[in-house]
Amino acid sequence: MEWNPETLQFLSQCFLNTLSPLPDPRRRAEVALSDAAEKPNYALAVLRLIAEPTVDDQIRHSAAVNFKNHLKSRWGFSQNPNAEEPAIPDAEKEQIKGLIVTLMVNSTPKIQSQLSEALAVIGKHDFPKSWTSLLPELVVTLDRLCQANDYASVSGVLSTINSLFKKFRYQFKTNELLLDLKYCLDNFAKPLLEVFKRTASVIDQMVASGAVNGAALKPYIESQRLCCRIFYSMNFMELPEFFEDHMNEWMVEFKKYLTIQFHALEDSNNDGLALVDGLRAAVCENISLYMEKEEELFQTYLGGFVEAVWSLLVVASASSTRERLTVTAIKFLTTVSTSVHHSLFARDDILQQIVQSIVLPNVILRDEDEELFEMNFVEFIRRDMEGSDLDTRRRIACELLKGIATHYKEKVTEKISAQIQNCLGLFTANPDENWKYKDCAIYLVVSLATKRAGGSSVSTDLVEVENFFSSVIVPELQGRDVNAFPMLKAGALKFFTMFRNQIPKNFTISLLTDVIRFLTADSNVVHSYAASCIEKLLLVKDDGSKSRYTSADLTPFLLMLMTNLFTALQKTESEENQYVMKCIMRVLGVADITKDVALPCISGLAIVLMRVCGNPKNPIFNHYLFESVAIIIRRGSEKDPSLLSDFEKELFPILQKVLNQQILEFYPYTFQLLAQLVELNRPPLPQHYMQIFEILLSPELWRRTANVPALVRLLQAFLRKAPMELNQQGRLSSVLGIFNTLVSSPSTDEQGFYVLNTVIENLGYDVLSTYVSHIWVSLFQRLQSNRKVKFTKSLVIFMSLFLVKYGSENLVNSMNAVQPDVFRAILEQFWVPNLKLITGSIEIKLTSVSSTRLICESPTLLDSNLWGKMLDSVVTLLSRPEEERVQEETEVPDFGETVGYNTTFVHLYNVGKKEEDPLKEITDPKQFLVTSLGNLCARSPGIYPPVINQNLEQANQAALLRLCSSYNISIV
């Protein structure tokens, strides 16, 4: 794209039209820009447009956004030939790098912000190795801007450097990263300190003059905040020598910003206070870092910082708007509390002040907590119940108590226990007004509970659990109005859920009706917590593995429970409530699934399933939904086989809708459910299943890797239930074509063997003989290109199955017909070495029995050396534990086949899978080995003992003797 007046006019008009409220000109402009973006020098032309002072600011800002997004999608892909969009040519990149810094500095704030982000995009890929001129240019620019007192632009440059240096946080140390850090330290550690000190001096002068106004102060405070964030990045991996040498200069300023008040800014509006608090929070993160990394060096400053942070916290904790500062300040005190300087918290009066002035004000519910509870229940639960609230005031205040309790547990327990009783006393005095104090008491007990190692049980020293449950929690659970004080009800349900193991069974069952009532509560959080409580109760086990609650315990409540669960799914915003659906799944897994239960449940689930087909949004909800369907099919059919037709009647229209409307997200689930239904049918299969069989053989379905395991499962079900129909209308050719496609790719080869093995299990050799040569050719070709352990193990299992189904003669002759004497080569190079690596009880039995048959029933096929090696492998397989035999091979994923939306296959646990044992008549493969070996030796005495001595490892010879002895067999 040439830069000329026509280009300027074209781009200006396009970017102007992208801002149009009318859809047609906006879409035309977007298409035109998308086409132009394919041309060389497009990014450069847009950058030059942004630099044109005669162009309207709105157009330039729109161009800057486009420029940034263009770089995001194309800058880093020069080495990726498979990238969807072509990379920006190197020559164009160099020109952009030469222009962007100057243009960014000279732009208006809104454009500067976009160009700063664009520069960071380039830096992510090129800095520092491929852009060594950048940091020196930024340093010179920064110095010039500071001297010109242009602090709006200073912040723009610092913001860019902050983005570039963020890569030094939270990454594993590597030599490459440390070299990059050294480069940045060499070039920027000193300039950073100079900017920081110069700005501090300007701020001091402004404050001292007494004539400062908030607007004038703002850019300097923001500059200092960015310097602190860059400081954090440069010190994160390890404390550099330069910063150690100049520690005092930094720490003096840090303490000043924690203690001084900028009234002109802080008293003006909330934005001013937030800006100053942002600087203070950055300081708190820096001193926490030094406390963790270099406690000894930092201890000189520790006392002063603790006092400063403490004083700041007492004030900030009382404000609802100072969240970020409060959290970072408490984190600093928590770090100190667990260090060797914990004695700073030892005094009773200090501990009392922490509890009274810091912990309680931050734990007590605030207006914003109530708003989140009501307006965004998913986020509230994510924070409150799922532990994503580590950076919230409530959780971090409790973390401080836990930190202090590391050394002063008894004192903390005493103080908090007293506060809990005090909160409960305030509630009792005026329940309607003081309900938040009861919530606070419950929250403290729950948040400070200790999880026992290796289990779901929790414990607490703050209260006696059963007494607290009876006196504090039960009254909330038994309250008649399920909608009264919903946050308090949610806290009570959470307590019940957390301490479920400690509540006796009879007590829990007496309260189950009350918990079930809460499923009808209007509050999404309350009915979600009620569902979660019931679901978790059903997981409680006694004596290690025995479920505490059984179907008999659920039966009296089952009708009301299921009715209320499905009612909860009709509540606004809970139509796809994953906690409710998970509870339905769990209940169906425990309850007695009679016809009276199964029919309304499958009907209710079908209605929900039909609805989510319209717009699949919540993958977790959808998974539990399909699991619920699978479990009711499985358990209902086990109880009453006649229910299968009812299940089919409800589900078939939905499953057909998924296939007809190509709802791809649900394909893997649909195929698994269809497989389950096919497996539960008795031959001959109804005609509507055979129509699905025809669809299943379409190559198009098999192109999505995520579909393959479920499709294979369904295909196996058809092969087992309709083997006679397999050899009609060319179906067998189609099935073997599918096998050939699957086995040719490393990501699906195992699935290909599943198909092939099922064909072998269900068809006679007379039917398959026409195709056997083609099968061997496919396998041998793949073996030449890929000899991964996973493939060769699958090959050994297939050959073993072929032998036990069709006999060794057919195995040997069919292989050698493809390539003379290939059977012996495969046996020597792959079967014998990989036999000892087989895992899985059925697979071990199959491969050991087939190998035994080969050496004992067809010994002439092998010379004595190969015969002995094969026996050695069989003995290894049968006598040694898996961990001694098998080393896991790391499989490298085939990225070309796994990139894309919804590529992961999700297994439905409740569909189940019936493992087919092709050797049901043989129960003990070890006995089969020694018996077969004894018979062989009896027929040819004296021949095999020397071969055994010569070819078996000493350990295996001893193992074979032990096996012979245990079954009273002699080898002669």
PDB file of C-alpha atoms in Angstrom, residues 541-650:
ATOM      1  CA  LYS A 541     -18.248 -41.767  53.428  1.00  0.00           C
ATOM      2  CA  ASP A 542     -17.699 -43.588  56.697  1.00  0.00           C
ATOM      3  CA  ASP A 543     -14.982 -46.144  57.428  1.00  0.00           C
ATOM      4  CA  GLY A 544     -13.039 -44.978  54.422  1.00  0.00           C
ATOM      5  CA  SER A 545     -15.338 -46.111  51.626  1.00  0.00           C
ATOM      6  CA  LYS A 546     -18.889 -46.820  52.808  1.00  0.00           C
ATOM      7  CA  SER A 547     -21.401 -44.142  51.811  1.00  0.00           C
ATOM      8  CA  ARG A 548     -23.105 -42.650  54.852  1.00  0.00           C
ATOM      9  CA  TYR A 549     -26.343 -41.883  53.022  1.00  0.00           C
ATOM     10  CA  THR A 550     -28.104 -44.562  50.955  1.00  0.00           C
ATOM     11  CA  SER A 551     -31.126 -44.790  48.679  1.00  0.00           C
ATOM     12  CA  ALA A 552     -33.237 -45.814  51.693  1.00  0.00           C
ATOM     13  CA  ASP A 553     -32.330 -42.539  53.420  1.00  0.00           C
ATOM     14  CA  LEU A 554     -33.435 -40.555  50.349  1.00  0.00           C
ATOM     15  CA  THR A 555     -36.664 -42.394  49.563  1.00  0.00           C
ATOM     16  CA  PRO A 556     -38.957 -40.513  52.012  1.00  0.00           C
ATOM     17  CA  PHE A 557     -37.823 -37.157  50.574  1.00  0.00           C
ATOM     18  CA  LEU A 558     -37.212 -38.114  46.945  1.00  0.00           C
ATOM     19  CA  LEU A 559     -40.387 -36.797  45.340  1.00  0.00           C
ATOM     20  CA  MET A 560     -40.124 -33.402  47.047  1.00  0.00           C
ATOM     21  CA  LEU A 561     -36.377 -33.249  46.391  1.00  0.00           C
ATOM     22  CA  MET A 562     -36.624 -33.894  42.644  1.00  0.00           C
ATOM     23  CA  THR A 563     -39.640 -31.590  42.297  1.00  0.00           C
ATOM     24  CA  ASN A 564     -37.794 -28.743  44.008  1.00  0.00           C
ATOM     25  CA  LEU A 565     -34.605 -29.311  42.015  1.00  0.00           C
ATOM     26  CA  PHE A 566     -36.462 -29.020  38.714  1.00  0.00           C
ATOM     27  CA  THR A 567     -38.363 -26.016  40.116  1.00  0.00           C
ATOM     28  CA  ALA A 568     -35.029 -24.327  40.871  1.00  0.00           C
ATOM     29  CA  LEU A 569     -34.081 -24.705  37.188  1.00  0.00           C
ATOM     30  CA  GLN A 570     -37.109 -22.575  36.289  1.00  0.00           C
ATOM     31  CA  LYS A 571     -35.943 -19.629  38.441  1.00  0.00           C
ATOM     32  CA  THR A 572     -34.719 -16.539  36.603  1.00  0.00           C
ATOM     33  CA  GLU A 573     -30.961 -16.804  35.843  1.00  0.00           C
ATOM     34  CA  SER A 574     -30.876 -20.383  37.197  1.00  0.00           C
ATOM     35  CA  GLU A 575     -32.081 -22.019  33.986  1.00  0.00           C
ATOM     36  CA  GLU A 576     -28.530 -23.360  33.586  1.00  0.00           C
ATOM     37  CA  ASN A 577     -27.497 -23.545  37.237  1.00  0.00           C
ATOM     38  CA  GLN A 578     -24.620 -26.019  37.383  1.00  0.00           C
ATOM     39  CA  TYR A 579     -24.943 -26.580  41.149  1.00  0.00           C
ATOM     40  CA  VAL A 580     -28.580 -27.641  40.792  1.00  0.00           C
ATOM     41  CA  MET A 581     -27.826 -29.933  37.853  1.00  0.00           C
ATOM     42  CA  LYS A 582     -24.866 -31.488  39.673  1.00  0.00           C
ATOM     43  CA  CYS A 583     -27.195 -32.211  42.591  1.00  0.00           C
ATOM     44  CA  ILE A 584     -29.714 -33.859  40.239  1.00  0.00           C
ATOM     45  CA  MET A 585     -26.897 -36.038  38.879  1.00  0.00           C
ATOM     46  CA  ARG A 586     -25.727 -37.018  42.367  1.00  0.00           C
ATOM     47  CA  VAL A 587     -29.238 -37.801  43.639  1.00  0.00           C
ATOM     48  CA  LEU A 588     -29.968 -39.989  40.602  1.00  0.00           C
ATOM     49  CA  GLY A 589     -26.731 -41.852  41.318  1.00  0.00           C
ATOM     50  CA  VAL A 590     -27.845 -42.721  44.863  1.00  0.00           C
ATOM     51  CA  ALA A 591     -31.666 -42.914  44.787  1.00  0.00           C
ATOM     52  CA  ASP A 592     -33.749 -45.967  44.020  1.00  0.00           C
ATOM     53  CA  ILE A 593     -34.686 -45.354  40.365  1.00  0.00           C
ATOM     54  CA  THR A 594     -38.131 -46.903  40.080  1.00  0.00           C
ATOM     55  CA  LYS A 595     -40.461 -46.266  37.159  1.00  0.00           C
ATOM     56  CA  ASP A 596     -42.289 -43.598  39.209  1.00  0.00           C
ATOM     57  CA  VAL A 597     -39.001 -41.734  39.614  1.00  0.00           C
ATOM     58  CA  ALA A 598     -37.485 -42.405  36.195  1.00  0.00           C
ATOM     59  CA  LEU A 599     -40.333 -41.219  33.955  1.00  0.00           C
ATOM     60  CA  PRO A 600     -40.854 -37.708  35.381  1.00  0.00           C
ATOM     61  CA  CYS A 601     -37.081 -37.235  35.708  1.00  0.00           C
ATOM     62  CA  ILE A 602     -36.250 -38.212  32.130  1.00  0.00           C
ATOM     63  CA  SER A 603     -39.124 -36.000  30.975  1.00  0.00           C
ATOM     64  CA  GLY A 604     -37.784 -33.053  32.995  1.00  0.00           C
ATOM     65  CA  LEU A 605     -34.236 -33.603  31.757  1.00  0.00           C
ATOM     66  CA  ALA A 606     -35.466 -33.862  28.150  1.00  0.00           C
ATOM     67  CA  ILE A 607     -37.187 -30.466  28.453  1.00  0.00           C
ATOM     68  CA  VAL A 608     -33.964 -28.893  29.776  1.00  0.00           C
ATOM     69  CA  LEU A 609     -31.903 -30.633  27.094  1.00  0.00           C
ATOM     70  CA  MET A 610     -34.174 -29.402  24.320  1.00  0.00           C
ATOM     71  CA  ARG A 611     -33.870 -25.858  25.677  1.00  0.00           C
ATOM     72  CA  VAL A 612     -30.057 -25.799  25.884  1.00  0.00           C
ATOM     73  CA  CYS A 613     -29.816 -27.194  22.348  1.00  0.00           C
ATOM     74  CA  GLY A 614     -31.037 -23.773  21.215  1.00  0.00           C
ATOM     75  CA  ASN A 615     -27.962 -22.038  22.645  1.00  0.00           C
ATOM     76  CA  PRO A 616     -25.326 -24.099  24.489  1.00  0.00           C
ATOM     77  CA  LYS A 617     -23.709 -21.597  26.875  1.00  0.00           C
ATOM     78  CA  ASN A 618     -22.550 -23.277  30.071  1.00  0.00           C
ATOM     79  CA  PRO A 619     -20.327 -26.314  29.375  1.00  0.00           C
ATOM     80  CA  ILE A 620     -20.243 -27.378  33.045  1.00  0.00           C
ATOM     81  CA  PHE A 621     -24.042 -27.341  33.319  1.00  0.00           C
ATOM     82  CA  ASN A 622     -24.328 -29.201  30.015  1.00  0.00           C
ATOM     83  CA  HIS A 623     -21.903 -31.875  31.162  1.00  0.00           C
ATOM     84  CA  TYR A 624     -23.844 -32.547  34.375  1.00  0.00           C
ATOM     85  CA  LEU A 625     -27.060 -32.567  32.330  1.00  0.00           C
ATOM     86  CA  PHE A 626     -25.785 -35.281  30.010  1.00  0.00           C
ATOM     87  CA  GLU A 627     -24.343 -37.214  32.971  1.00  0.00           C
ATOM     88  CA  SER A 628     -27.791 -37.075  34.592  1.00  0.00           C
ATOM     89  CA  VAL A 629     -29.416 -38.428  31.436  1.00  0.00           C
ATOM     90  CA  ALA A 630     -26.792 -41.184  31.198  1.00  0.00           C
ATOM     91  CA  ILE A 631     -27.193 -42.237  34.824  1.00  0.00           C
ATOM     92  CA  ILE A 632     -30.979 -42.439  34.676  1.00  0.00           C
ATOM     93  CA  ILE A 633     -30.772 -44.544  31.512  1.00  0.00           C
ATOM     94  CA  ARG A 634     -28.222 -46.868  33.115  1.00  0.00           C
ATOM     95  CA  ARG A 635     -29.783 -47.257  36.558  1.00  0.00           C
ATOM     96  CA  GLY A 636     -33.375 -47.133  35.346  1.00  0.00           C
ATOM     97  CA  SER A 637     -32.777 -49.874  32.753  1.00  0.00           C
ATOM     98  CA  GLU A 638     -30.960 -52.032  35.311  1.00  0.00           C
ATOM     99  CA  LYS A 639     -34.023 -51.795  37.584  1.00  0.00           C
ATOM    100  CA  ASP A 640     -36.656 -52.131  34.859  1.00  0.00           C
ATOM    101  CA  PRO A 641     -35.580 -53.006  31.270  1.00  0.00           C
ATOM    102  CA  SER A 642     -39.009 -51.977  29.961  1.00  0.00           C
ATOM    103  CA  LEU A 643     -38.094 -48.340  30.672  1.00  0.00           C
ATOM    104  CA  LEU A 644     -35.725 -48.324  27.694  1.00  0.00           C
ATOM    105  CA  SER A 645     -38.542 -47.602  25.221  1.00  0.00           C
ATOM    106  CA  ASP A 646     -39.675 -44.639  27.364  1.00  0.00           C
ATOM    107  CA  PHE A 647     -36.134 -43.270  27.431  1.00  0.00           C
ATOM    108  CA  GLU A 648     -35.869 -43.618  23.649  1.00  0.00           C
ATOM    109  CA  LYS A 649     -39.217 -41.868  23.133  1.00  0.00           C
ATOM    110  CA  GLU A 650     -38.068 -38.860  25.197  1.00  0.00           C
TER     111      GLU A 650
END
